PDB file of C-alpha atoms in Angstrom:
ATOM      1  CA  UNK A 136      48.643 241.799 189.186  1.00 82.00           C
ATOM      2  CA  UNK A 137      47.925 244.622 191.217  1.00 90.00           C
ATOM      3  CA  UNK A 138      51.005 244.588 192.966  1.00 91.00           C
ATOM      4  CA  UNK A 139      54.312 243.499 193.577  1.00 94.00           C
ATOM      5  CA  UNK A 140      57.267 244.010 195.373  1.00 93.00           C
ATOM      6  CA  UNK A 141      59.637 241.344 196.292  1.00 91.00           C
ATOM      7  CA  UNK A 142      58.198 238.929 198.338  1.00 95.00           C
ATOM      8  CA  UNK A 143      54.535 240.179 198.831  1.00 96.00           C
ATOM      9  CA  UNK A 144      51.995 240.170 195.460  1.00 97.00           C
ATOM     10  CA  UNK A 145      48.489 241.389 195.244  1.00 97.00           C
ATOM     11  CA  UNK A 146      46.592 239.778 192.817  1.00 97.00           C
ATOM     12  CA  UNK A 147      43.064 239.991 191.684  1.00 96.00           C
ATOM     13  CA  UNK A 148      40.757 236.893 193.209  1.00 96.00           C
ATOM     14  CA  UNK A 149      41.288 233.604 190.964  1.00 96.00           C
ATOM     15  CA  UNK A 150      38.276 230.718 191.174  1.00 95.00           C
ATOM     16  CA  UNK A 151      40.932 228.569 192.445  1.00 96.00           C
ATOM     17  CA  UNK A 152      41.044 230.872 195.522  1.00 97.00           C
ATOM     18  CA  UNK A 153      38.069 229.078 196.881  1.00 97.00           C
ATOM     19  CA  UNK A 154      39.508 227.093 198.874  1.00 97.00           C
ATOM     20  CA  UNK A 155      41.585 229.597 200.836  1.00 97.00           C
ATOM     21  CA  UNK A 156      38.855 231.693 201.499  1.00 97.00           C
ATOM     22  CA  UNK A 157      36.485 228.612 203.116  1.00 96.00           C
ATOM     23  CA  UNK A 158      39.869 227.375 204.872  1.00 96.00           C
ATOM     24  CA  UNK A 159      40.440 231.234 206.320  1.00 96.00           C
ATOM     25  CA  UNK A 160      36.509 232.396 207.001  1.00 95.00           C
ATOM     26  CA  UNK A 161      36.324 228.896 209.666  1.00 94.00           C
ATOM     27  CA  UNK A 162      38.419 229.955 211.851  1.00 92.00           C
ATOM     28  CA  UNK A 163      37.143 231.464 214.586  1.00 89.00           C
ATOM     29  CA  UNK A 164      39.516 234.317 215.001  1.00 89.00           C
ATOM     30  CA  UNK A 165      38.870 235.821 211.632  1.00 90.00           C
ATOM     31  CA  UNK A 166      35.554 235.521 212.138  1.00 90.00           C
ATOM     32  CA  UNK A 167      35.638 237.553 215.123  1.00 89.00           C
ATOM     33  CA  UNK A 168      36.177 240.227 213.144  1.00 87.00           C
ATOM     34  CA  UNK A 169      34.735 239.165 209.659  1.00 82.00           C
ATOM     35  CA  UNK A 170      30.680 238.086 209.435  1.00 80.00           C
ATOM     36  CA  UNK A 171      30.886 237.214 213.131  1.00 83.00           C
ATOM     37  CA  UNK A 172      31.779 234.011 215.028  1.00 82.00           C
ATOM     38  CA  UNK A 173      28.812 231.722 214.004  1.00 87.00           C
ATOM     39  CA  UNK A 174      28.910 232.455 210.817  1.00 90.00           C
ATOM     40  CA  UNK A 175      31.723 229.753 209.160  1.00 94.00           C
ATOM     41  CA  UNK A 176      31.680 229.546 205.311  1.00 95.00           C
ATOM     42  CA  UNK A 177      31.802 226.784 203.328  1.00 95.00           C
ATOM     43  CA  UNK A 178      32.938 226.559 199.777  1.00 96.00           C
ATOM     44  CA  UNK A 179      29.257 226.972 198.360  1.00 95.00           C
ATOM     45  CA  UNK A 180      29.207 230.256 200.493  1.00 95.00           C
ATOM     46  CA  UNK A 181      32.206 231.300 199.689  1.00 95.00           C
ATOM     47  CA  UNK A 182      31.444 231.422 195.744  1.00 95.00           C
ATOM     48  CA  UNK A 183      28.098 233.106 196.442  1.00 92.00           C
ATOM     49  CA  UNK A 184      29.621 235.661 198.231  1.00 91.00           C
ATOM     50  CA  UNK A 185      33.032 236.628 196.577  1.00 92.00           C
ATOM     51  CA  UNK A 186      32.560 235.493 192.991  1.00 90.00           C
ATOM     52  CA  UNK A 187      29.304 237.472 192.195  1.00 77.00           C
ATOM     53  CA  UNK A 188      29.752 239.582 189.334  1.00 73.00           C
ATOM     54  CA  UNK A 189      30.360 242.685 190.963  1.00 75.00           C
ATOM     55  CA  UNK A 190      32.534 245.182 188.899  1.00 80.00           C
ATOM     56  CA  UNK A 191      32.408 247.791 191.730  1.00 87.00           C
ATOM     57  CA  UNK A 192      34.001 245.818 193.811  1.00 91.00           C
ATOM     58  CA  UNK A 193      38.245 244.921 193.711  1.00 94.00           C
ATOM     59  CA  UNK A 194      38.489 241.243 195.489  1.00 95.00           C
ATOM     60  CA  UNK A 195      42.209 240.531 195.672  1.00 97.00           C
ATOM     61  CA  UNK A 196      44.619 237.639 197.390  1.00 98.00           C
ATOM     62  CA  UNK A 197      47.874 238.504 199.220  1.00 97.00           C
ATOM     63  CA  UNK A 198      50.693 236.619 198.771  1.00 97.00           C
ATOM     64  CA  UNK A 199      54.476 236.259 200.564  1.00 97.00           C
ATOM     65  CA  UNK A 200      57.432 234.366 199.456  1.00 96.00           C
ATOM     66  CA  UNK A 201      54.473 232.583 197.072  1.00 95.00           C
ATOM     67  CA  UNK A 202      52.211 231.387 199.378  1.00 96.00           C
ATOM     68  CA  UNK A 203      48.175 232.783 199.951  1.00 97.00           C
ATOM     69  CA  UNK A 204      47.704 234.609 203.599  1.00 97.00           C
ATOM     70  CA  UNK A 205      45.486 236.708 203.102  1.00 96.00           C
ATOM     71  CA  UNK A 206      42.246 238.566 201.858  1.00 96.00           C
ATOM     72  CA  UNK A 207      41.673 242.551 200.705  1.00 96.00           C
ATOM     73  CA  UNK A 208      38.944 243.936 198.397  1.00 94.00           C
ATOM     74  CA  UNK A 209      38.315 247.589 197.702  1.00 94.00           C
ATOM     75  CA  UNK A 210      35.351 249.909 196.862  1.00 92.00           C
ATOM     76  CA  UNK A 211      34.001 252.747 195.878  1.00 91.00           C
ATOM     77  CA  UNK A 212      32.124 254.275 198.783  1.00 89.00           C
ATOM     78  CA  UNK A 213      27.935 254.812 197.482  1.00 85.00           C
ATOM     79  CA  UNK A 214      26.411 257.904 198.774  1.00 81.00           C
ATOM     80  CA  UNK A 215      24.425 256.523 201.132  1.00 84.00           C
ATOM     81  CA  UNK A 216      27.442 255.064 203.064  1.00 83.00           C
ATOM     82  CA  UNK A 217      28.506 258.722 202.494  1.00 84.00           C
ATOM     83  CA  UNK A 218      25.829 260.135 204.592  1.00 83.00           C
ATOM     84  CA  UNK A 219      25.557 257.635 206.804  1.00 86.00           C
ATOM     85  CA  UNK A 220      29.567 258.397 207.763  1.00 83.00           C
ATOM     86  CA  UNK A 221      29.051 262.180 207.015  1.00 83.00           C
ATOM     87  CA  UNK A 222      31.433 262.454 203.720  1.00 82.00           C
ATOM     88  CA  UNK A 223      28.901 265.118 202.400  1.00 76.00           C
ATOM     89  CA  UNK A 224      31.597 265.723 199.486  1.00 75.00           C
ATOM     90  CA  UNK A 225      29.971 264.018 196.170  1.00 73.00           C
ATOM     91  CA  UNK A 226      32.695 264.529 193.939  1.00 79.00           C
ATOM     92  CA  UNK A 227      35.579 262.994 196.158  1.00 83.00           C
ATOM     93  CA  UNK A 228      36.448 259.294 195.083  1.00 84.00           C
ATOM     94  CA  UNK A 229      36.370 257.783 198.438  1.00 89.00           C
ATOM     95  CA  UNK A 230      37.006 253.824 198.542  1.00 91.00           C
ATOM     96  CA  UNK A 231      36.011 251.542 201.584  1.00 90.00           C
ATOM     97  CA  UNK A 232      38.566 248.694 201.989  1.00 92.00           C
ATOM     98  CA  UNK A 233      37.998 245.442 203.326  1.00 91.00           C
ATOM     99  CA  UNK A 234      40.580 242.450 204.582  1.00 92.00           C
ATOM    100  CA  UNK A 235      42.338 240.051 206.715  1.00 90.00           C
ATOM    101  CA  UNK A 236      44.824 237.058 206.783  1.00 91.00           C
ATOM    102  CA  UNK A 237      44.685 234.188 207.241  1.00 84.00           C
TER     103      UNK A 237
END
């Protein structure tokens, strides 16, 4: 659990998440804003992208009043992101933070 209070929880990605995530990255609104329009997923590309083994990476499901609506991951920012945005600062811990709802 990353978080709770009350009604809303944050809790790390579960393989049985899979289908939320196809069900959510159809629809055409969130993928306005998320991988682009013509770019649906299906459950095969939904494990390929969000259940790789990456330990850099923080994938997480919101929940209210026990039911899934939404997506947020979290990241630590590489250095060449940091150029790229001009956080010239090495040392700062500087995460990039990803989500929606669905």
């Amino acid at each position: 659990m990353i978080l709770q209070n009350e009604q809303l929880v944050i809790r790390k990605l579960e393989r049985k998440d899979d289908v939320y995530l196809a069900k959510w990255l159809s629809d055409a609104n969130i993928l306005t804003y998320y991988e682009g329009k013509d770019n649906p997923f299906d459950i095969e590309k939904v494990l390929e992208k969000f259940y790789d083994i990456n330990e850099e990476e923080t994938r997480c499901i919101i929940e209210y009043d026990g039911v899934s609506i939404g997506y947020i991951q979290f990241y630590p920012i590489e250095h060449e992101s940091r150029v790229a945005y001009d956080y010239n600062n090495d040392e700062e811990v500087i995460y990039g933070l990803d989500q929606f709802m669905g």
